[in-house]
Every structure is written in C-alpha cells, then in structure tokens.
C-alpha cells in the first residue's frame, strides 16, 4: 500500500521518464510531487491557491458558540481538513467537549470518505454520505432524508457555492455556518504561477494536475491577467493533458471545451495511477526508421539508443512527423506545431536545430516543394 491509501501496482522508477508534469495544488502537493518524481518525471509546482486559516480564530469561535446554542439536527461535514481545523479551534477555546456533545445528537452527513474519517477521529458517527461526493448531492441528501430538520449546521469550504446554502434556506431551514479556513491567492512575489502558465502555453509540460475547482479558476484568472487565456486553452485542448481528481474539479475545464482525464475513484492515488497510465499508453510514440528505432517520451527522444531532451519547437515538429508514420507532412502543417509562431522562417530554424539535436543525419528527410518526413 502507498502512503495515499492506494495499492502500488506496476511501480517502475522509469515509468514517467522524459515526461514533465505541472502540479497546481497546495495541500498534499508533496504527495503528488513525490509520486511523480519517484517514477522519473520532472515536476513543476505552482500552487494557484493556498489554504489559509482565519487570521483570527474569533469568528470560528463565535460561530461554534452559535452552533452549540442552536443544537442543530443536522451537520453537513464537507472536508476533512475543515473538520479537523474546526475541532482544534474549539478545543483551544474550551468548547471542544460541548461541541462534541451537541453533535452526538445530530445527524452528521459527510461529503466523502475523508470527511467521514475526520468525523470518526473525533469520536462521532456519521448518518450518511453524499452519493457523488459533491456539496450539491450532500444538500440533495439532507432535503430528501431530513425534511423535518429545521436547523442545519454547515462546515464551509473553498468550493461551496452560495446557491447551495440558498437551497436550504428556501426550503425553510435555518442555516448556521462555520468557516475554519479559506482559499487565498499567492502573493505578488510568488512567480511560480507565471512560470506554470508560460510552461503550459509553450508546451513545456505534458500534463497538468488539478485537485480542486478553485485551483482551475485561479489558473484561468492568472492567465487572463497576463493576456494568455487563448494560448492556455489551446494548449490544454491539445498537447498538454489536463488531469482532474474528479467531476467537480473537471467541470470548469469542460465548460471551456477542455476534456480532462479523471479517475473513476475521486482519490489522489487513483489520479496518480491514471496520469501514469495515460502518459505511458497515449503519449509515448514509437517508429522504426532506417536509422534505428525512434521513441518519443514527453520531452525526450531516443534514436537508436541515444537520448536527447528537445526544445518545445523541435518537439512539436517531431511529434507531427512521427504521427505521420513516414508520410510527408507539409510545411504549413508543421508550422502550426510551433508554440506561438507559424512563421516559415521559424520552422526552418527549428528544423535545423532539431536535426542537430537528433545527431542522426537523415532521420528527417526533406521532400522538395512538399515538406518533410521521417525516413522509414
């Protein structure tokens, strides 16, 4: 078993060799980074949002007292970290025993297994879990199963939309909330998000992972601030794979025409396995040539046993040529593979550098007045 609660199947230290992966998460980012790097990948980390505890515990304590006084019939527990943080603050304020005592008499409905684990760690039991592990389905659950409940407490989190609370209030429920933490943007001195956007737009990454919908929105907003929204979307719709931990995270990408890969089980370990399998099965290109076997893995090409890391321009060209399987690829089509440019002169320069990098004369043949092809 891995430290992510997932069995380690078919682990190989060279499984992701040559691939470059972007990680946008803050919490548990080390789990992702370590898993990818142990499999040979290069990782670029740029948390687009950070989880920040309240600057003062006063509001959390006040909300806790209000919940204790109201003795809610139902608690909606949405995130494991939020529950743990809430109980830590309550304990420090001398309210932990009272809070547990009140919640022992409430129906606790959890959004997913991790929230369930935190509830049980506090010595409490839950009364059910949302069907799709989303806040929307959690609200559906309480409206369907507890129509008589008049007071509902909700542990807020960074992805909870105000419309879900309004659904409860519109149904005549009194809603009390507690917000143990919130999402914040990186400060202006943190240049990592800018480097991540540049790497995506210039195809210097093979995959970008997302573990929350707010992190997707934050990346898109940062790209918009830099005037690079079109380039970012174009990259994520083609050469750079977007990987989302589940449907809630995937939704804002899908709304923009991006089709992210996502695991059947919405877990970090499942996301890691999916990224490994997808890159290995769909992003490794092989072709036998007259000059030896050619294998393209992410940003690295191997020709007859010799490995070379390629620049984005050369990589885009070689991908197009290998995909053609030896057929001629017109210059105009190859030019579209260049990140940020379709200039014919830029293509000639990139082709020259690519041939020098390969170090195998004749692998890429020029077809006069037509284009180029791999010599198979």
PDB file of N, CA, C and O in Angstrom, residues 25-75:
ATOM      1  N   UNK A  25      -1.789  22.111  -6.962  1.00  0.00           N
ATOM      2  CA  UNK A  25      -2.396  22.065  -5.625  1.00  0.00           C
ATOM      3  C   UNK A  25      -1.443  22.592  -4.559  1.00  0.00           C
ATOM      4  O   UNK A  25      -0.222  22.649  -4.756  1.00  0.00           O
ATOM      5  N   UNK A  26      -2.017  22.935  -3.415  1.00  0.00           N
ATOM      6  CA  UNK A  26      -1.244  23.397  -2.266  1.00  0.00           C
ATOM      7  C   UNK A  26      -1.188  22.271  -1.236  1.00  0.00           C
ATOM      8  O   UNK A  26      -0.159  21.629  -1.055  1.00  0.00           O
ATOM      9  N   UNK A  27      -2.327  21.971  -0.619  1.00  0.00           N
ATOM     10  CA  UNK A  27      -2.386  20.876   0.344  1.00  0.00           C
ATOM     11  C   UNK A  27      -2.085  19.546  -0.349  1.00  0.00           C
ATOM     12  O   UNK A  27      -2.563  19.276  -1.430  1.00  0.00           O
ATOM     13  N   UNK A  28      -1.283  18.741   0.310  1.00  0.00           N
ATOM     14  CA  UNK A  28      -0.906  17.399  -0.145  1.00  0.00           C
ATOM     15  C   UNK A  28      -0.165  17.418  -1.487  1.00  0.00           C
ATOM     16  O   UNK A  28      -0.079  16.409  -2.167  1.00  0.00           O
ATOM     17  N   UNK A  29       0.344  18.577  -1.870  1.00  0.00           N
ATOM     18  CA  UNK A  29       1.101  18.638  -3.124  1.00  0.00           C
ATOM     19  C   UNK A  29       2.343  17.767  -3.058  1.00  0.00           C
ATOM     20  O   UNK A  29       2.770  17.203  -4.072  1.00  0.00           O
ATOM     21  N   UNK A  30       2.930  17.629  -1.865  1.00  0.00           N
ATOM     22  CA  UNK A  30       4.129  16.804  -1.734  1.00  0.00           C
ATOM     23  C   UNK A  30       3.859  15.352  -2.108  1.00  0.00           C
ATOM     24  O   UNK A  30       4.738  14.658  -2.630  1.00  0.00           O
ATOM     25  N   UNK A  31       2.623  14.884  -1.833  1.00  0.00           N
ATOM     26  CA  UNK A  31       2.267  13.513  -2.200  1.00  0.00           C
ATOM     27  C   UNK A  31       2.338  13.332  -3.715  1.00  0.00           C
ATOM     28  O   UNK A  31       2.876  12.342  -4.216  1.00  0.00           O
ATOM     29  N   UNK A  32       1.757  14.285  -4.441  1.00  0.00           N
ATOM     30  CA  UNK A  32       1.771  14.211  -5.901  1.00  0.00           C
ATOM     31  C   UNK A  32       3.184  14.336  -6.448  1.00  0.00           C
ATOM     32  O   UNK A  32       3.618  13.549  -7.300  1.00  0.00           O
ATOM     33  N   UNK A  33       3.892  15.344  -5.970  1.00  0.00           N
ATOM     34  CA  UNK A  33       5.241  15.598  -6.480  1.00  0.00           C
ATOM     35  C   UNK A  33       6.140  14.382  -6.247  1.00  0.00           C
ATOM     36  O   UNK A  33       6.839  13.927  -7.152  1.00  0.00           O
ATOM     37  N   UNK A  34       6.099  13.853  -5.034  1.00  0.00           N
ATOM     38  CA  UNK A  34       6.952  12.706  -4.711  1.00  0.00           C
ATOM     39  C   UNK A  34       6.593  11.495  -5.574  1.00  0.00           C
ATOM     40  O   UNK A  34       7.487  10.802  -6.087  1.00  0.00           O
ATOM     41  N   UNK A  35       5.299  11.236  -5.751  1.00  0.00           N
ATOM     42  CA  UNK A  35       4.868  10.079  -6.539  1.00  0.00           C
ATOM     43  C   UNK A  35       5.337  10.188  -7.986  1.00  0.00           C
ATOM     44  O   UNK A  35       5.801   9.208  -8.579  1.00  0.00           O
ATOM     45  N   UNK A  36       5.215  11.378  -8.572  1.00  0.00           N
ATOM     46  CA  UNK A  36       5.630  11.562  -9.969  1.00  0.00           C
ATOM     47  C   UNK A  36       7.153  11.516 -10.109  1.00  0.00           C
ATOM     48  O   UNK A  36       7.684  10.903 -11.039  1.00  0.00           O
ATOM     49  N   UNK A  37       7.857  12.165  -9.190  1.00  0.00           N
ATOM     50  CA  UNK A  37       9.320  12.190  -9.289  1.00  0.00           C
ATOM     51  C   UNK A  37       9.916  10.801  -9.061  1.00  0.00           C
ATOM     52  O   UNK A  37      10.918  10.445  -9.700  1.00  0.00           O
ATOM     53  N   UNK A  38       9.332  10.017  -8.159  1.00  0.00           N
ATOM     54  CA  UNK A  38       9.841   8.657  -7.936  1.00  0.00           C
ATOM     55  C   UNK A  38       9.678   7.790  -9.174  1.00  0.00           C
ATOM     56  O   UNK A  38      10.359   6.769  -9.322  1.00  0.00           O
ATOM     57  N   UNK A  39       8.783   8.186 -10.070  1.00  0.00           N
ATOM     58  CA  UNK A  39       8.580   7.444 -11.318  1.00  0.00           C
ATOM     59  C   UNK A  39       9.343   8.062 -12.486  1.00  0.00           C
ATOM     60  O   UNK A  39       9.131   7.682 -13.632  1.00  0.00           O
ATOM     61  N   UNK A  40      10.189   9.044 -12.196  1.00  0.00           N
ATOM     62  CA  UNK A  40      11.083   9.573 -13.209  1.00  0.00           C
ATOM     63  C   UNK A  40      10.666  10.871 -13.873  1.00  0.00           C
ATOM     64  O   UNK A  40      11.379  11.377 -14.746  1.00  0.00           O
ATOM     65  N   UNK A  41       9.518  11.440 -13.482  1.00  0.00           N
ATOM     66  CA  UNK A  41       9.044  12.668 -14.120  1.00  0.00           C
ATOM     67  C   UNK A  41       9.756  13.902 -13.569  1.00  0.00           C
ATOM     68  O   UNK A  41      10.236  13.903 -12.435  1.00  0.00           O
ATOM     69  N   UNK A  42       9.801  14.956 -14.381  1.00  0.00           N
ATOM     70  CA  UNK A  42      10.181  16.278 -13.910  1.00  0.00           C
ATOM     71  C   UNK A  42       8.900  17.002 -13.506  1.00  0.00           C
ATOM     72  O   UNK A  42       7.915  16.967 -14.246  1.00  0.00           O
ATOM     73  N   UNK A  43       8.897  17.638 -12.355  1.00  0.00           N
ATOM     74  CA  UNK A  43       7.679  18.256 -11.834  1.00  0.00           C
ATOM     75  C   UNK A  43       7.878  19.757 -11.643  1.00  0.00           C
ATOM     76  O   UNK A  43       8.881  20.200 -11.078  1.00  0.00           O
ATOM     77  N   UNK A  44       6.903  20.520 -12.114  1.00  0.00           N
ATOM     78  CA  UNK A  44       6.850  21.964 -11.881  1.00  0.00           C
ATOM     79  C   UNK A  44       5.693  22.227 -10.928  1.00  0.00           C
ATOM     80  O   UNK A  44       4.541  21.895 -11.238  1.00  0.00           O
ATOM     81  N   UNK A  45       5.986  22.802  -9.773  1.00  0.00           N
ATOM     82  CA  UNK A  45       4.954  23.037  -8.756  1.00  0.00           C
ATOM     83  C   UNK A  45       4.622  24.525  -8.679  1.00  0.00           C
ATOM     84  O   UNK A  45       5.512  25.361  -8.525  1.00  0.00           O
ATOM     85  N   UNK A  46       3.346  24.843  -8.834  1.00  0.00           N
ATOM     86  CA  UNK A  46       2.889  26.228  -8.720  1.00  0.00           C
ATOM     87  C   UNK A  46       1.483  26.229  -8.123  1.00  0.00           C
ATOM     88  O   UNK A  46       0.497  26.128  -8.846  1.00  0.00           O
ATOM     89  N   UNK A  47       1.351  26.307  -6.792  1.00  0.00           N
ATOM     90  CA  UNK A  47       0.014  26.343  -6.190  1.00  0.00           C
ATOM     91  C   UNK A  47      -0.726  27.603  -6.611  1.00  0.00           C
ATOM     92  O   UNK A  47      -0.267  28.715  -6.347  1.00  0.00           O
ATOM     93  N   UNK A  48      -1.844  27.419  -7.310  1.00  0.00           N
ATOM     94  CA  UNK A  48      -2.608  28.575  -7.780  1.00  0.00           C
ATOM     95  C   UNK A  48      -3.439  29.191  -6.667  1.00  0.00           C
ATOM     96  O   UNK A  48      -3.825  30.351  -6.744  1.00  0.00           O
ATOM     97  N   UNK A  49      -3.723  28.394  -5.635  1.00  0.00           N
ATOM     98  CA  UNK A  49      -4.416  28.879  -4.448  1.00  0.00           C
ATOM     99  C   UNK A  49      -3.791  28.231  -3.225  1.00  0.00           C
ATOM    100  O   UNK A  49      -3.274  27.117  -3.296  1.00  0.00           O
ATOM    101  N   UNK A  50      -3.878  28.918  -2.104  1.00  0.00           N
ATOM    102  CA  UNK A  50      -3.387  28.360  -0.852  1.00  0.00           C
ATOM    103  C   UNK A  50      -4.528  28.271   0.153  1.00  0.00           C
ATOM    104  O   UNK A  50      -5.416  29.122   0.177  1.00  0.00           O
ATOM    105  N   UNK A  51      -4.484  27.231   0.972  1.00  0.00           N
ATOM    106  CA  UNK A  51      -5.428  27.144   2.088  1.00  0.00           C
ATOM    107  C   UNK A  51      -4.865  27.986   3.225  1.00  0.00           C
ATOM    108  O   UNK A  51      -3.718  27.802   3.638  1.00  0.00           O
ATOM    109  N   UNK A  52      -5.666  28.922   3.693  1.00  0.00           N
ATOM    110  CA  UNK A  52      -5.219  29.798   4.779  1.00  0.00           C
ATOM    111  C   UNK A  52      -6.213  29.729   5.926  1.00  0.00           C
ATOM    112  O   UNK A  52      -7.426  29.844   5.715  1.00  0.00           O
ATOM    113  N   UNK A  53      -5.710  29.508   7.122  1.00  0.00           N
ATOM    114  CA  UNK A  53      -6.573  29.576   8.293  1.00  0.00           C
ATOM    115  C   UNK A  53      -6.974  31.028   8.523  1.00  0.00           C
ATOM    116  O   UNK A  53      -6.310  31.955   8.068  1.00  0.00           O
ATOM    117  N   UNK A  54      -8.076  31.211   9.211  1.00  0.00           N
ATOM    118  CA  UNK A  54      -8.538  32.572   9.505  1.00  0.00           C
ATOM    119  C   UNK A  54      -7.449  33.334  10.248  1.00  0.00           C
ATOM    120  O   UNK A  54      -6.715  32.767  11.070  1.00  0.00           O
ATOM    121  N   UNK A  55      -7.294  34.628   9.929  1.00  0.00           N
ATOM    122  CA  UNK A  55      -6.280  35.437  10.597  1.00  0.00           C
ATOM    123  C   UNK A  55      -6.532  35.487  12.101  1.00  0.00           C
ATOM    124  O   UNK A  55      -5.610  35.592  12.897  1.00  0.00           O
ATOM    125  N   UNK A  56      -7.790  35.394  12.465  1.00  0.00           N
ATOM    126  CA  UNK A  56      -8.172  35.343  13.868  1.00  0.00           C
ATOM    127  C   UNK A  56      -9.158  34.203  14.060  1.00  0.00           C
ATOM    128  O   UNK A  56     -10.019  33.964  13.201  1.00  0.00           O
ATOM    129  N   UNK A  57      -9.014  33.475  15.153  1.00  0.00           N
ATOM    130  CA  UNK A  57      -9.950  32.380  15.436  1.00  0.00           C
ATOM    131  C   UNK A  57     -11.263  32.890  16.010  1.00  0.00           C
ATOM    132  O   UNK A  57     -12.189  32.097  16.225  1.00  0.00           O
ATOM    133  N   UNK A  58     -11.346  34.201  16.243  1.00  0.00           N
ATOM    134  CA  UNK A  58     -12.555  34.767  16.848  1.00  0.00           C
ATOM    135  C   UNK A  58     -13.835  34.409  16.112  1.00  0.00           C
ATOM    136  O   UNK A  58     -14.798  33.919  16.739  1.00  0.00           O
ATOM    137  N   UNK A  59     -13.914  34.647  14.773  1.00  0.00           N
ATOM    138  CA  UNK A  59     -15.144  34.300  14.050  1.00  0.00           C
ATOM    139  C   UNK A  59     -15.482  32.814  14.117  1.00  0.00           C
ATOM    140  O   UNK A  59     -16.665  32.444  14.213  1.00  0.00           O
ATOM    141  N   UNK A  60     -14.471  31.939  14.069  1.00  0.00           N
ATOM    142  CA  UNK A  60     -14.724  30.499  14.161  1.00  0.00           C
ATOM    143  C   UNK A  60     -15.281  30.159  15.534  1.00  0.00           C
ATOM    144  O   UNK A  60     -16.224  29.361  15.662  1.00  0.00           O
ATOM    145  N   UNK A  61     -14.724  30.760  16.566  1.00  0.00           N
ATOM    146  CA  UNK A  61     -15.205  30.518  17.925  1.00  0.00           C
ATOM    147  C   UNK A  61     -16.635  31.029  18.094  1.00  0.00           C
ATOM    148  O   UNK A  61     -17.492  30.354  18.679  1.00  0.00           O
ATOM    149  N   UNK A  62     -16.918  32.232  17.575  1.00  0.00           N
ATOM    150  CA  UNK A  62     -18.280  32.782  17.666  1.00  0.00           C
ATOM    151  C   UNK A  62     -19.286  31.882  16.955  1.00  0.00           C
ATOM    152  O   UNK A  62     -20.386  31.628  17.463  1.00  0.00           O
ATOM    153  N   UNK A  63     -18.902  31.394  15.751  1.00  0.00           N
ATOM    154  CA  UNK A  63     -19.802  30.504  15.017  1.00  0.00           C
ATOM    155  C   UNK A  63     -19.997  29.184  15.759  1.00  0.00           C
ATOM    156  O   UNK A  63     -21.093  28.611  15.736  1.00  0.00           O
ATOM    157  N   UNK A  64     -18.942  28.712  16.410  1.00  0.00           N
ATOM    158  CA  UNK A  64     -19.046  27.467  17.175  1.00  0.00           C
ATOM    159  C   UNK A  64     -20.019  27.638  18.334  1.00  0.00           C
ATOM    160  O   UNK A  64     -20.860  26.757  18.594  1.00  0.00           O
ATOM    161  N   UNK A  65     -19.921  28.749  19.053  1.00  0.00           N
ATOM    162  CA  UNK A  65     -20.849  29.011  20.161  1.00  0.00           C
ATOM    163  C   UNK A  65     -22.288  29.074  19.654  1.00  0.00           C
ATOM    164  O   UNK A  65     -23.216  28.542  20.294  1.00  0.00           O
ATOM    165  N   UNK A  66     -22.487  29.714  18.484  1.00  0.00           N
ATOM    166  CA  UNK A  66     -23.843  29.819  17.931  1.00  0.00           C
ATOM    167  C   UNK A  66     -24.389  28.434  17.578  1.00  0.00           C
ATOM    168  O   UNK A  66     -25.575  28.147  17.793  1.00  0.00           O
ATOM    169  N   UNK A  67     -23.542  27.571  17.047  1.00  0.00           N
ATOM    170  CA  UNK A  67     -23.970  26.215  16.692  1.00  0.00           C
ATOM    171  C   UNK A  67     -24.291  25.406  17.948  1.00  0.00           C
ATOM    172  O   UNK A  67     -25.291  24.673  18.000  1.00  0.00           O
ATOM    173  N   UNK A  68     -23.471  25.555  18.977  1.00  0.00           N
ATOM    174  CA  UNK A  68     -23.736  24.855  20.237  1.00  0.00           C
ATOM    175  C   UNK A  68     -25.072  25.304  20.825  1.00  0.00           C
ATOM    176  O   UNK A  68     -25.891  24.488  21.264  1.00  0.00           O
ATOM    177  N   UNK A  69     -25.310  26.621  20.815  1.00  0.00           N
ATOM    178  CA  UNK A  69     -26.558  27.147  21.371  1.00  0.00           C
ATOM    179  C   UNK A  69     -27.775  26.694  20.557  1.00  0.00           C
ATOM    180  O   UNK A  69     -28.848  26.429  21.119  1.00  0.00           O
ATOM    181  N   UNK A  70     -27.639  26.602  19.244  1.00  0.00           N
ATOM    182  CA  UNK A  70     -28.780  26.259  18.388  1.00  0.00           C
ATOM    183  C   UNK A  70     -29.070  24.764  18.384  1.00  0.00           C
ATOM    184  O   UNK A  70     -30.170  24.350  18.011  1.00  0.00           O
ATOM    185  N   UNK A  71     -28.104  23.934  18.754  1.00  0.00           N
ATOM    186  CA  UNK A  71     -28.265  22.480  18.773  1.00  0.00           C
ATOM    187  C   UNK A  71     -28.900  21.982  17.463  1.00  0.00           C
ATOM    188  O   UNK A  71     -30.043  21.525  17.423  1.00  0.00           O
ATOM    189  N   UNK A  72     -28.171  22.068  16.360  1.00  0.00           N
ATOM    190  CA  UNK A  72     -28.723  21.681  15.055  1.00  0.00           C
ATOM    191  C   UNK A  72     -29.078  20.198  14.989  1.00  0.00           C
ATOM    192  O   UNK A  72     -28.435  19.364  15.636  1.00  0.00           O
ATOM    193  N   UNK A  73     -30.102  19.899  14.200  1.00  0.00           N
ATOM    194  CA  UNK A  73     -30.477  18.497  13.997  1.00  0.00           C
ATOM    195  C   UNK A  73     -29.574  17.807  12.988  1.00  0.00           C
ATOM    196  O   UNK A  73     -29.457  16.582  12.976  1.00  0.00           O
ATOM    197  N   UNK A  74     -28.932  18.622  12.110  1.00  0.00           N
ATOM    198  CA  UNK A  74     -28.090  18.064  11.056  1.00  0.00           C
ATOM    199  C   UNK A  74     -26.810  18.895  10.938  1.00  0.00           C
ATOM    200  O   UNK A  74     -26.849  20.122  11.030  1.00  0.00           O
ATOM    201  N   UNK A  75     -25.690  18.200  10.729  1.00  0.00           N
ATOM    202  CA  UNK A  75     -24.423  18.854  10.380  1.00  0.00           C
ATOM    203  C   UNK A  75     -23.993  18.329   9.025  1.00  0.00           C
ATOM    204  O   UNK A  75     -23.956  17.116   8.806  1.00  0.00           O
TER     205      UNK A  75
END
